[in-house]
PDB file of C-alpha atoms and ligand atoms in Angstrom:
ATOM      1  CA  ALA A   1      86.371 -16.846   6.754  1.00 45.00           C
ATOM      2  CA  LYS A   2      87.652 -16.584  10.336  1.00 47.00           C
ATOM      3  CA  GLU A   3      86.979 -12.884  10.354  1.00 50.00           C
ATOM      4  CA  ARG A   4      83.416 -13.345   9.172  1.00 53.00           C
ATOM      5  CA  GLY A   5      82.831 -16.105  11.714  1.00 51.00           C
ATOM      6  CA  ARG A   6      83.803 -13.783  14.503  1.00 53.00           C
ATOM      7  CA  ASN A   7      81.544 -11.055  13.237  1.00 55.00           C
ATOM      8  CA  ASN A   8      78.666 -13.453  12.978  1.00 58.00           C
ATOM      9  CA  PHE A   9      79.311 -14.569  16.508  1.00 57.00           C
ATOM     10  CA  GLN A  10      79.299 -11.005  17.797  1.00 59.00           C
ATOM     11  CA  PHE A  11      76.133 -10.285  15.903  1.00 59.00           C
ATOM     12  CA  PHE A  12      74.578 -13.417  17.365  1.00 60.00           C
ATOM     13  CA  THR A  13      75.444 -12.564  20.978  1.00 68.00           C
ATOM     14  CA  SER A  14      74.319  -8.966  20.791  1.00 73.00           C
ATOM     15  CA  ASP A  15      71.075 -10.192  19.227  1.00 76.00           C
ATOM     16  CA  MET A  16      70.686 -12.656  22.097  1.00 75.00           C
ATOM     17  CA  ASN A  17      71.405  -9.969  24.667  1.00 81.00           C
ATOM     18  CA  LEU A  18      68.849  -7.742  23.085  1.00 79.00           C
ATOM     19  CA  ARG A  19      66.224 -10.451  23.191  1.00 83.00           C
ATOM     20  CA  LEU A  20      67.081 -11.381  26.756  1.00 85.00           C
ATOM     21  CA  GLN A  21      66.842  -7.736  27.735  1.00 86.00           C
ATOM     22  CA  GLN A  22      63.490  -7.372  26.003  1.00 84.00           C
ATOM     23  CA  ARG A  23      62.251 -10.467  27.771  1.00 84.00           C
ATOM     24  CA  LEU A  24      63.287  -9.168  31.183  1.00 87.00           C
ATOM     25  CA  GLU A  25      61.650  -5.856  30.430  1.00 88.00           C
ATOM     26  CA  LEU A  26      58.456  -7.571  29.372  1.00 88.00           C
ATOM     27  CA  GLU A  27      58.510  -9.689  32.517  1.00 90.00           C
ATOM     28  CA  ASN A  28      58.818  -6.603  34.722  1.00 90.00           C
ATOM     29  CA  ASP A  29      56.066  -4.884  32.786  1.00 93.00           C
ATOM     30  CA  LEU A  30      53.812  -7.926  33.117  1.00 93.00           C
ATOM     31  CA  ARG A  31      54.192  -7.879  36.896  1.00 92.00           C
ATOM     32  CA  LYS A  32      52.825  -4.338  36.900  1.00 94.00           C
ATOM     33  CA  ALA A  33      50.179  -5.006  34.275  1.00 95.00           C
ATOM     34  CA  LEU A  34      47.747  -6.678  36.649  1.00 90.00           C
ATOM     35  CA  GLN A  35      48.007  -4.025  39.372  1.00 90.00           C
ATOM     36  CA  GLN A  36      47.685  -1.234  36.838  1.00 95.00           C
ATOM     37  CA  ASN A  37      44.625  -2.735  35.161  1.00 95.00           C
ATOM     38  CA  GLN A  38      46.297  -3.154  31.788  1.00 97.00           C
ATOM     39  CA  LEU A  39      44.823  -6.581  31.135  1.00 98.00           C
ATOM     40  CA  LEU A  40      41.464  -6.881  29.444  1.00 98.00           C
ATOM     41  CA  LEU A  41      39.298  -9.538  27.878  1.00 98.00           C
ATOM     42  CA  HIS A  42      37.972  -9.800  24.384  1.00 98.00           C
ATOM     43  CA  TYR A  43      35.034 -12.074  23.674  1.00 98.00           C
ATOM     44  CA  GLN A  44      34.412 -14.145  20.573  1.00 98.00           C
ATOM     45  CA  PRO A  45      30.813 -15.236  19.994  1.00 98.00           C
ATOM     46  CA  GLN A  46      29.997 -18.935  19.949  1.00 98.00           C
ATOM     47  CA  ILE A  47      27.158 -19.600  17.556  1.00 98.00           C
ATOM     48  CA  ASP A  48      24.445 -22.224  17.309  1.00 97.00           C
ATOM     49  CA  LEU A  49      25.035 -22.951  13.624  1.00 97.00           C
ATOM     50  CA  ARG A  50      21.427 -24.126  13.146  1.00 96.00           C
ATOM     51  CA  SER A  51      19.817 -20.862  14.257  1.00 95.00           C
ATOM     52  CA  GLY A  52      22.688 -18.387  13.929  1.00 95.00           C
ATOM     53  CA  ALA A  53      22.088 -17.265  17.518  1.00 96.00           C
ATOM     54  CA  ILE A  54      24.883 -16.395  19.926  1.00 97.00           C
ATOM     55  CA  VAL A  55      24.862 -18.992  22.699  1.00 98.00           C
ATOM     56  CA  GLY A  56      28.046 -17.983  24.461  1.00 98.00           C
ATOM     57  CA  SER A  57      31.510 -16.543  24.138  1.00 98.00           C
ATOM     58  CA  GLU A  58      35.136 -17.489  24.539  1.00 98.00           C
ATOM     59  CA  ALA A  59      37.043 -15.030  26.729  1.00 98.00           C
ATOM     60  CA  LEU A  60      40.506 -14.232  25.325  1.00 98.00           C
ATOM     61  CA  VAL A  61      42.996 -12.160  27.283  1.00 98.00           C
ATOM     62  CA  ARG A  62      44.738  -9.046  25.902  1.00 98.00           C
ATOM     63  CA  TRP A  63      47.339  -6.684  27.331  1.00 97.00           C
ATOM     64  CA  GLN A  64      47.070  -2.968  26.720  1.00 97.00           C
ATOM     65  CA  HIS A  65      50.801  -2.276  27.024  1.00 94.00           C
ATOM     66  CA  PRO A  66      51.571   1.423  27.699  1.00 92.00           C
ATOM     67  CA  GLN A  67      54.291   1.561  25.000  1.00 91.00           C
ATOM     68  CA  ARG A  68      53.730  -1.438  22.749  1.00 91.00           C
ATOM     69  CA  GLY A  69      49.987  -1.198  22.279  1.00 95.00           C
ATOM     70  CA  LEU A  70      47.479  -4.029  22.407  1.00 96.00           C
ATOM     71  CA  LEU A  71      49.316  -7.355  22.777  1.00 96.00           C
ATOM     72  CA  GLY A  72      47.811 -10.785  22.051  1.00 97.00           C
ATOM     73  CA  PRO A  73      48.187 -13.693  24.469  1.00 97.00           C
ATOM     74  CA  ASP A  74      50.832 -15.471  22.380  1.00 95.00           C
ATOM     75  CA  LEU A  75      53.193 -12.590  23.272  1.00 93.00           C
ATOM     76  CA  PHE A  76      52.840 -12.887  27.041  1.00 94.00           C
ATOM     77  CA  ILE A  77      51.024 -16.048  28.181  1.00 95.00           C
ATOM     78  CA  PRO A  78      54.086 -18.301  27.635  1.00 92.00           C
ATOM     79  CA  LEU A  79      56.163 -15.831  29.697  1.00 92.00           C
ATOM     80  CA  ALA A  80      53.455 -15.758  32.350  1.00 94.00           C
ATOM     81  CA  GLU A  81      53.569 -19.565  32.471  1.00 92.00           C
ATOM     82  CA  GLN A  82      57.340 -19.628  32.913  1.00 91.00           C
ATOM     83  CA  THR A  83      57.373 -17.021  35.658  1.00 90.00           C
ATOM     84  CA  GLY A  84      54.349 -18.247  37.569  1.00 92.00           C
ATOM     85  CA  LEU A  85      52.501 -14.987  36.951  1.00 94.00           C
ATOM     86  CA  ILE A  86      49.898 -17.070  35.150  1.00 95.00           C
ATOM     87  CA  SER A  87      48.277 -17.999  38.475  1.00 93.00           C
ATOM     88  CA  ASP A  88      47.334 -14.404  39.241  1.00 94.00           C
ATOM     89  CA  ILE A  89      46.492 -13.642  35.623  1.00 96.00           C
ATOM     90  CA  GLY A  90      44.385 -16.790  35.342  1.00 96.00           C
ATOM     91  CA  ARG A  91      42.439 -15.959  38.476  1.00 96.00           C
ATOM     92  CA  TRP A  92      41.796 -12.434  37.211  1.00 97.00           C
ATOM     93  CA  VAL A  93      40.637 -13.736  33.797  1.00 98.00           C
ATOM     94  CA  LEU A  94      38.239 -16.176  35.418  1.00 98.00           C
ATOM     95  CA  HIS A  95      36.743 -13.551  37.698  1.00 98.00           C
ATOM     96  CA  GLU A  96      36.409 -10.936  34.967  1.00 98.00           C
ATOM     97  CA  ALA A  97      34.829 -13.376  32.486  1.00 98.00           C
ATOM     98  CA  CYS A  98      32.289 -14.677  35.019  1.00 98.00           C
ATOM     99  CA  LEU A  99      31.404 -11.159  36.199  1.00 98.00           C
ATOM    100  CA  GLN A 100      30.891  -9.917  32.640  1.00 98.00           C
ATOM    101  CA  ASN A 101      28.826 -12.932  31.638  1.00 98.00           C
ATOM    102  CA  ARG A 102      26.620 -12.507  34.716  1.00 98.00           C
ATOM    103  CA  LEU A 103      26.090  -8.880  33.676  1.00 98.00           C
ATOM    104  CA  TRP A 104      24.946  -9.901  30.206  1.00 98.00           C
ATOM    105  CA  GLN A 105      22.636 -12.484  31.738  1.00 97.00           C
ATOM    106  CA  GLN A 106      21.102  -9.777  33.905  1.00 97.00           C
ATOM    107  CA  GLN A 107      20.633  -7.630  30.806  1.00 95.00           C
ATOM    108  CA  GLY A 108      18.316 -10.287  29.418  1.00 94.00           C
ATOM    109  CA  PHE A 109      20.590 -12.933  27.904  1.00 96.00           C
ATOM    110  CA  ALA A 110      19.832 -15.451  30.616  1.00 96.00           C
ATOM    111  CA  ASP A 111      21.202 -18.535  28.871  1.00 97.00           C
ATOM    112  CA  LEU A 112      24.507 -17.028  27.752  1.00 98.00           C
ATOM    113  CA  ALA A 113      27.577 -19.124  28.626  1.00 98.00           C
ATOM    114  CA  VAL A 114      31.259 -18.243  28.766  1.00 99.00           C
ATOM    115  CA  ALA A 115      34.337 -20.342  28.019  1.00 99.00           C
ATOM    116  CA  VAL A 116      37.681 -19.653  29.724  1.00 98.00           C
ATOM    117  CA  ASN A 117      41.095 -21.077  28.785  1.00 98.00           C
ATOM    118  CA  LEU A 118      43.056 -22.782  31.548  1.00 96.00           C
ATOM    119  CA  SER A 119      46.835 -23.029  31.562  1.00 93.00           C
ATOM    120  CA  ALA A 120      48.693 -26.122  32.755  1.00 91.00           C
ATOM    121  CA  ARG A 121      49.744 -24.498  36.007  1.00 91.00           C
ATOM    122  CA  GLN A 122      46.200 -23.441  36.824  1.00 93.00           C
ATOM    123  CA  PHE A 123      44.867 -26.887  36.093  1.00 95.00           C
ATOM    124  CA  GLN A 124      47.503 -28.554  38.274  1.00 92.00           C
ATOM    125  CA  ASN A 125      46.685 -26.313  41.235  1.00 93.00           C
ATOM    126  CA  LEU A 126      44.883 -28.461  43.808  1.00 91.00           C
ATOM    127  CA  GLN A 127      42.981 -25.377  45.049  1.00 94.00           C
ATOM    128  CA  LEU A 128      41.489 -24.859  41.583  1.00 96.00           C
ATOM    129  CA  VAL A 129      38.008 -26.153  42.362  1.00 96.00           C
ATOM    130  CA  GLU A 130      37.737 -24.019  45.506  1.00 96.00           C
ATOM    131  CA  GLU A 131      39.000 -20.984  43.586  1.00 96.00           C
ATOM    132  CA  VAL A 132      36.518 -21.457  40.764  1.00 97.00           C
ATOM    133  CA  LEU A 133      33.646 -21.988  43.192  1.00 97.00           C
ATOM    134  CA  ALA A 134      34.655 -18.817  45.055  1.00 97.00           C
ATOM    135  CA  VAL A 135      34.585 -16.859  41.797  1.00 98.00           C
ATOM    136  CA  LEU A 136      31.127 -18.253  40.969  1.00 98.00           C
ATOM    137  CA  ARG A 137      29.874 -17.281  44.442  1.00 98.00           C
ATOM    138  CA  ASP A 138      31.405 -13.788  44.172  1.00 98.00           C
ATOM    139  CA  THR A 139      29.958 -13.110  40.758  1.00 98.00           C
ATOM    140  CA  GLY A 140      26.655 -14.960  41.126  1.00 98.00           C
ATOM    141  CA  LEU A 141      27.237 -16.925  37.925  1.00 98.00           C
ATOM    142  CA  ALA A 142      25.765 -20.440  37.803  1.00 98.00           C
ATOM    143  CA  ALA A 143      28.332 -23.209  37.388  1.00 98.00           C
ATOM    144  CA  ALA A 144      26.560 -24.502  34.280  1.00 98.00           C
ATOM    145  CA  ALA A 145      27.215 -21.194  32.509  1.00 98.00           C
ATOM    146  CA  LEU A 146      30.981 -21.647  32.794  1.00 98.00           C
ATOM    147  CA  GLU A 147      33.049 -23.862  30.526  1.00 98.00           C
ATOM    148  CA  LEU A 148      36.748 -24.459  31.085  1.00 98.00           C
ATOM    149  CA  GLU A 149      38.894 -25.229  28.029  1.00 98.00           C
ATOM    150  CA  LEU A 150      41.735 -27.672  28.578  1.00 96.00           C
ATOM    151  CA  THR A 151      44.330 -28.917  26.117  1.00 93.00           C
ATOM    152  CA  GLU A 152      45.108 -32.552  25.403  1.00 91.00           C
ATOM    153  CA  SER A 153      48.751 -32.353  26.477  1.00 87.00           C
ATOM    154  CA  LEU A 154      47.624 -30.939  29.795  1.00 88.00           C
ATOM    155  CA  LEU A 155      45.340 -33.938  30.369  1.00 90.00           C
ATOM    156  CA  MET A 156      47.664 -36.623  29.079  1.00 87.00           C
ATOM    157  CA  SER A 157      50.759 -35.751  31.127  1.00 85.00           C
ATOM    158  CA  ASP A 158      49.176 -37.319  34.217  1.00 88.00           C
ATOM    159  CA  VAL A 159      45.894 -38.964  33.329  1.00 91.00           C
ATOM    160  CA  GLN A 160      44.866 -40.155  36.790  1.00 92.00           C
ATOM    161  CA  THR A 161      45.386 -36.757  38.445  1.00 92.00           C
ATOM    162  CA  ALA A 162      43.665 -35.018  35.547  1.00 93.00           C
ATOM    163  CA  VAL A 163      40.652 -37.318  35.839  1.00 95.00           C
ATOM    164  CA  GLU A 164      40.345 -36.561  39.562  1.00 95.00           C
ATOM    165  CA  GLN A 165      40.674 -32.801  39.073  1.00 96.00           C
ATOM    166  CA  MET A 166      38.091 -32.882  36.295  1.00 97.00           C
ATOM    167  CA  GLN A 167      35.699 -34.954  38.371  1.00 97.00           C
ATOM    168  CA  ARG A 168      35.751 -32.322  41.095  1.00 96.00           C
ATOM    169  CA  LEU A 169      35.012 -29.566  38.581  1.00 97.00           C
ATOM    170  CA  SER A 170      32.378 -31.585  36.770  1.00 98.00           C
ATOM    171  CA  GLN A 171      30.597 -32.572  39.986  1.00 97.00           C
ATOM    172  CA  ALA A 172      30.399 -28.875  40.843  1.00 96.00           C
ATOM    173  CA  GLY A 173      28.457 -28.425  37.593  1.00 97.00           C
ATOM    174  CA  ILE A 174      31.207 -26.697  35.599  1.00 98.00           C
ATOM    175  CA  ARG A 175      31.436 -27.681  31.937  1.00 98.00           C
ATOM    176  CA  LEU A 176      34.685 -29.035  30.512  1.00 98.00           C
ATOM    177  CA  ALA A 177      35.956 -28.956  26.948  1.00 97.00           C
ATOM    178  CA  ILE A 178      39.106 -30.134  25.179  1.00 96.00           C
ATOM    179  CA  ASP A 179      40.576 -27.267  23.164  1.00 96.00           C
ATOM    180  CA  ASP A 180      42.504 -27.628  19.881  1.00 94.00           C
ATOM    181  CA  PHE A 181      41.347 -31.230  19.711  1.00 93.00           C
ATOM    182  CA  GLY A 182      43.457 -33.398  17.401  1.00 88.00           C
ATOM    183  CA  THR A 183      46.604 -31.263  17.491  1.00 89.00           C
ATOM    184  CA  GLY A 184      48.152 -32.550  20.702  1.00 81.00           C
ATOM    185  CA  TYR A 185      49.205 -35.958  21.789  1.00 77.00           C
ATOM    186  CA  SER A 186      46.006 -37.629  22.809  1.00 73.00           C
ATOM    187  CA  SER A 187      45.450 -41.201  23.792  1.00 76.00           C
ATOM    188  CA  LEU A 188      42.012 -42.190  22.607  1.00 81.00           C
ATOM    189  CA  ASN A 189      42.243 -44.977  25.188  1.00 81.00           C
ATOM    190  CA  HIS A 190      41.904 -42.458  27.973  1.00 86.00           C
ATOM    191  CA  LEU A 191      39.402 -40.113  26.404  1.00 90.00           C
ATOM    192  CA  HIS A 192      36.347 -41.871  27.808  1.00 89.00           C
ATOM    193  CA  ARG A 193      37.716 -41.542  31.341  1.00 92.00           C
ATOM    194  CA  PHE A 194      37.510 -37.749  31.348  1.00 95.00           C
ATOM    195  CA  PRO A 195      34.177 -36.216  32.421  1.00 96.00           C
ATOM    196  CA  LEU A 196      33.934 -34.018  29.332  1.00 97.00           C
ATOM    197  CA  ASP A 197      31.103 -31.989  27.839  1.00 98.00           C
ATOM    198  CA  ARG A 198      32.620 -30.915  24.530  1.00 97.00           C
ATOM    199  CA  LEU A 199      35.375 -31.404  22.013  1.00 97.00           C
ATOM    200  CA  LYS A 200      36.613 -28.345  20.190  1.00 97.00           C
ATOM    201  CA  VAL A 201      37.719 -29.075  16.624  1.00 96.00           C
ATOM    202  CA  ASP A 202      40.977 -27.227  16.038  1.00 95.00           C
ATOM    203  CA  ARG A 203      41.086 -24.439  13.469  1.00 96.00           C
ATOM    204  CA  SER A 204      43.597 -26.333  11.311  1.00 95.00           C
ATOM    205  CA  PHE A 205      41.033 -29.068  10.558  1.00 95.00           C
ATOM    206  CA  VAL A 206      38.324 -26.520   9.798  1.00 95.00           C
ATOM    207  CA  GLN A 207      40.757 -24.835   7.412  1.00 93.00           C
ATOM    208  CA  SER A 208      41.405 -28.179   5.691  1.00 91.00           C
ATOM    209  CA  ILE A 209      37.719 -28.492   4.816  1.00 90.00           C
ATOM    210  CA  ALA A 210      38.216 -25.751   2.231  1.00 77.00           C
ATOM    211  CA  GLN A 211      41.151 -27.651   0.742  1.00 76.00           C
ATOM    212  CA  GLN A 212      38.931 -30.672   0.102  1.00 75.00           C
ATOM    213  CA  ASP A 213      40.456 -32.544   3.004  1.00 84.00           C
ATOM    214  CA  SER A 214      37.745 -32.980   5.549  1.00 89.00           C
ATOM    215  CA  THR A 215      38.693 -36.410   6.908  1.00 90.00           C
ATOM    216  CA  ILE A 216      39.918 -35.288  10.316  1.00 91.00           C
ATOM    217  CA  ALA A 217      37.106 -32.793  10.896  1.00 92.00           C
ATOM    218  CA  ARG A 218      34.508 -35.451  10.060  1.00 94.00           C
ATOM    219  CA  SER A 219      36.250 -38.043  12.237  1.00 93.00           C
ATOM    220  CA  ILE A 220      36.372 -35.745  15.261  1.00 94.00           C
ATOM    221  CA  ILE A 221      32.671 -34.949  14.929  1.00 96.00           C
ATOM    222  CA  VAL A 222      31.816 -38.668  14.746  1.00 96.00           C
ATOM    223  CA  LEU A 223      34.132 -39.452  17.667  1.00 94.00           C
ATOM    224  CA  ALA A 224      32.526 -36.733  19.807  1.00 95.00           C
ATOM    225  CA  HIS A 225      29.047 -38.046  19.101  1.00 96.00           C
ATOM    226  CA  GLU A 226      30.094 -41.643  19.773  1.00 94.00           C
ATOM    227  CA  LEU A 227      31.391 -40.486  23.157  1.00 94.00           C
ATOM    228  CA  GLY A 228      28.153 -38.592  23.838  1.00 96.00           C
ATOM    229  CA  LEU A 229      29.879 -35.202  23.681  1.00 97.00           C
ATOM    230  CA  GLU A 230      28.936 -31.915  22.108  1.00 97.00           C
ATOM    231  CA  VAL A 231      31.265 -30.637  19.409  1.00 98.00           C
ATOM    232  CA  ILE A 232      32.203 -27.061  18.535  1.00 98.00           C
ATOM    233  CA  ALA A 233      34.400 -25.965  15.631  1.00 98.00           C
ATOM    234  CA  GLU A 234      36.769 -23.014  15.864  1.00 98.00           C
ATOM    235  CA  GLY A 235      38.266 -20.862  13.138  1.00 98.00           C
ATOM    236  CA  ILE A 236      35.257 -20.934  10.792  1.00 98.00           C
ATOM    237  CA  GLU A 237      36.075 -18.349   8.140  1.00 97.00           C
ATOM    238  CA  THR A 238      33.803 -19.224   5.218  1.00 96.00           C
ATOM    239  CA  ALA A 239      30.164 -20.111   4.606  1.00 96.00           C
ATOM    240  CA  PRO A 240      31.100 -23.418   2.899  1.00 95.00           C
ATOM    241  CA  GLN A 241      33.027 -24.445   6.029  1.00 96.00           C
ATOM    242  CA  ARG A 242      29.997 -23.664   8.189  1.00 97.00           C
ATOM    243  CA  ASP A 243      27.655 -25.516   5.832  1.00 96.00           C
ATOM    244  CA  PHE A 244      29.898 -28.552   5.776  1.00 96.00           C
ATOM    245  CA  LEU A 245      30.084 -28.637   9.572  1.00 97.00           C
ATOM    246  CA  LEU A 246      26.318 -28.325   9.888  1.00 97.00           C
ATOM    247  CA  GLN A 247      25.766 -31.130   7.360  1.00 96.00           C
ATOM    248  CA  HIS A 248      27.961 -33.347   9.461  1.00 96.00           C
ATOM    249  CA  ARG A 249      26.045 -32.422  12.623  1.00 96.00           C
ATOM    250  CA  CYS A 250      28.587 -30.143  14.240  1.00 97.00           C
ATOM    251  CA  HIS A 251      26.078 -27.730  15.742  1.00 96.00           C
ATOM    252  CA  PHE A 252      28.283 -25.073  17.299  1.00 98.00           C
ATOM    253  CA  GLY A 253      31.050 -22.881  15.994  1.00 98.00           C
ATOM    254  CA  GLN A 254      33.051 -19.690  16.216  1.00 98.00           C
ATOM    255  CA  GLY A 255      35.273 -17.834  13.787  1.00 98.00           C
ATOM    256  CA  TYR A 256      35.852 -14.729  11.713  1.00 98.00           C
ATOM    257  CA  LEU A 257      32.860 -15.631   9.502  1.00 97.00           C
ATOM    258  CA  PHE A 258      30.706 -14.530  12.436  1.00 97.00           C
ATOM    259  CA  SER A 259      32.993 -12.215  14.391  1.00 97.00           C
ATOM    260  CA  PRO A 260      36.584 -11.873  15.597  1.00 98.00           C
ATOM    261  CA  PRO A 261      37.078 -11.547  19.351  1.00 98.00           C
ATOM    262  CA  VAL A 262      35.771  -8.077  20.331  1.00 98.00           C
ATOM    263  CA  SER A 263      35.683  -5.834  23.406  1.00 98.00           C
ATOM    264  CA  ALA A 264      32.979  -6.380  26.014  1.00 98.00           C
ATOM    265  CA  ALA A 265      31.169  -3.258  24.782  1.00 98.00           C
ATOM    266  CA  ASP A 266      31.162  -4.494  21.195  1.00 97.00           C
ATOM    267  CA  PHE A 267      30.087  -7.961  22.268  1.00 98.00           C
ATOM    268  CA  GLY A 268      27.142  -6.386  24.092  1.00 97.00           C
ATOM    269  CA  ALA A 269      26.155  -4.683  20.852  1.00 96.00           C
ATOM    270  CA  LEU A 270      26.429  -7.986  18.952  1.00 96.00           C
ATOM    271  CA  LEU A 271      24.186  -9.657  21.528  1.00 96.00           C
ATOM    272  CA  ARG A 272      21.505  -7.015  21.041  1.00 93.00           C
ATOM    273  CA  GLN A 273      21.637  -7.034  17.257  1.00 88.00           C
ATOM    274  CA  ALA A 274      22.908 -10.101  15.658  1.00 70.00           C
ATOM    275  CA  VAL A 275      21.589 -13.359  14.471  1.00 75.00           C
ATOM    276  CA  PHE A 276      24.138 -14.742  12.034  1.00 80.00           C
ATOM    277  CA  SER A 277      22.674 -16.311   8.930  1.00 71.00           C
TER     278      SER A 277
HETATM  279  P1  LIG B 301      42.789 -20.609  21.421  1.00 78.90           P
HETATM  280  O1  LIG B 301      42.195 -20.947  22.749  1.00 78.90           O
HETATM  281  O2  LIG B 301      42.882 -21.709  20.422  1.00 78.90           O
HETATM  282  O3  LIG B 301      41.947 -19.384  20.890  1.00 78.90           O
HETATM  283  C1  LIG B 301      41.552 -19.208  19.554  1.00 78.90           C
HETATM  284  C2  LIG B 301      42.464 -18.226  18.843  1.00 78.90           C
HETATM  285  O4  LIG B 301      42.096 -18.203  17.458  1.00 78.90           O
HETATM  286  C3  LIG B 301      42.314 -16.801  19.333  1.00 78.90           C
HETATM  287  O5  LIG B 301      43.598 -16.189  19.236  1.00 78.90           O
HETATM  288  C4  LIG B 301      41.353 -16.186  18.315  1.00 78.90           C
HETATM  289  O6  LIG B 301      41.486 -14.789  18.173  1.00 78.90           O
HETATM  290  C5  LIG B 301      41.766 -16.896  17.052  1.00 78.90           C
HETATM  291  N1  LIG B 301      40.665 -16.984  16.091  1.00 78.90           N
HETATM  292  C6  LIG B 301      39.345 -16.966  16.336  1.00 78.90           C
HETATM  293  N2  LIG B 301      38.625 -17.133  15.194  1.00 78.90           N
HETATM  294  C7  LIG B 301      39.517 -17.256  14.186  1.00 78.90           C
HETATM  295  C8  LIG B 301      39.392 -17.448  12.762  1.00 78.90           C
HETATM  296  O7  LIG B 301      38.311 -17.551  12.187  1.00 78.90           O
HETATM  297  N3  LIG B 301      40.547 -17.544  12.049  1.00 78.90           N
HETATM  298  C9  LIG B 301      41.776 -17.441  12.634  1.00 78.90           C
HETATM  299  N4  LIG B 301      42.850 -17.520  11.850  1.00 78.90           N
HETATM  300  N5  LIG B 301      41.925 -17.253  13.982  1.00 78.90           N
HETATM  301  C10 LIG B 301      40.811 -17.162  14.749  1.00 78.90           C
HETATM  302  P2  LIG B 301      44.180 -15.322  20.440  1.00 78.90           P
HETATM  303  O8  LIG B 301      43.101 -14.493  21.069  1.00 78.90           O
HETATM  304  O9  LIG B 301      45.389 -14.630  19.917  1.00 78.90           O
HETATM  305  O10 LIG B 301      44.602 -16.412  21.496  1.00 78.90           O
HETATM  306  C11 LIG B 301      45.682 -17.279  21.254  1.00 78.90           C
HETATM  307  C12 LIG B 301      45.792 -18.323  22.332  1.00 78.90           C
HETATM  308  O11 LIG B 301      46.170 -17.759  23.587  1.00 78.90           O
HETATM  309  C13 LIG B 301      44.486 -19.050  22.610  1.00 78.90           C
HETATM  310  O12 LIG B 301      44.283 -20.022  21.613  1.00 78.90           O
HETATM  311  C14 LIG B 301      44.758 -19.615  23.973  1.00 78.90           C
HETATM  312  O13 LIG B 301      45.472 -20.819  23.882  1.00 78.90           O
HETATM  313  C15 LIG B 301      45.643 -18.564  24.605  1.00 78.90           C
HETATM  314  N6  LIG B 301      44.847 -17.749  25.538  1.00 78.90           N
HETATM  315  C16 LIG B 301      44.021 -16.727  25.260  1.00 78.90           C
HETATM  316  N7  LIG B 301      43.471 -16.233  26.386  1.00 78.90           N
HETATM  317  C17 LIG B 301      43.958 -16.980  27.406  1.00 78.90           C
HETATM  318  C18 LIG B 301      43.751 -16.976  28.823  1.00 78.90           C
HETATM  319  O14 LIG B 301      42.981 -16.199  29.403  1.00 78.90           O
HETATM  320  N8  LIG B 301      44.435 -17.920  29.559  1.00 78.90           N
HETATM  321  C19 LIG B 301      45.269 -18.826  28.953  1.00 78.90           C
HETATM  322  N9  LIG B 301      45.900 -19.713  29.744  1.00 78.90           N
HETATM  323  N10 LIG B 301      45.474 -18.850  27.632  1.00 78.90           N
HETATM  324  C20 LIG B 301      44.822 -17.939  26.858  1.00 78.90           C
HETATM  325 CA1  LIG B 302      40.493 -21.842  23.584  1.00 78.90          CA
HETATM  326 CA1  LIG B 303      41.516 -23.502  20.315  1.00 78.90          CA
HETATM  327 CA1  LIG B 304      45.134 -22.727  19.725  1.00 78.90          CA
END
């Protein structure tokens, strides 16, 4: 038994070393990724469920890693948060998304909006409003065409500071949404204090609709309307889910039923072709 214990221990440490080494490697690679233009954005259409028209997109970051291929954000955003690289990455994402959306507007899709995810560190940066306004000036995008997605935990950790930061953004005309709504710790007491435009129903509640458990999805839609907010559902994968959401007056949605996130070129093609029925 002793023998085996020791072997297990050795196995465990070499496994840890390997993972630590991989992490350090990834961190070094990520530092270079921005300079070497390895980051890119994919865009997932946001649909007006009543008409099937594309009204906007959510920009989602990807990393074209030279050896590992196309990496999703879950593989590098947490690392970027821990190392502080998220500030530079976040600024790049914002600029790229606004520039691309402005381009599509100029190609004839004048009302198209874009949603960008903000990390905790970005949101806590007191220069955020100035940085966002500079990006809007640089790219020529109107503030009303930009929506920033924030998570509940990010808002609830320091409510007063969050309210003030959001007020500055909101007064500049930028739209604000709570992402993954219902999955984080959220005090409903404070919700009315935030200058919000939308709640985003988390995918898990949309998924539950199919399993005959629609209580949370319905409650979030009602709550949003009671608060005078728009509501958008994410992770719509089936027509019955979409129909249910529409029946309960959730008018916007995104998900694989319509399209996965796609490259800017493919999104352009979707814009020119598609109305989703
Ligand atoms: P999120 O903001 O909740 O984004 C939605 C995720 O759900 C995306 O994963 C998207 O590809 C996926 N998705 C969309 N439709 C469906 C569907 O119908 N079914 C299923 N099963 N999944 C669907 P992705 O692109 O891997 O992004 C993961 C997370 O990474 C995002 O979750 C967001 O929190 C974060 N993220 C992405 N881009 C950025 C960024 O630029 N900055 C920051 N700070 N975080 C980002
Ligand atoms: Ca999001
Ligand atoms: Ca989400
Ligand atoms: Ca999520």
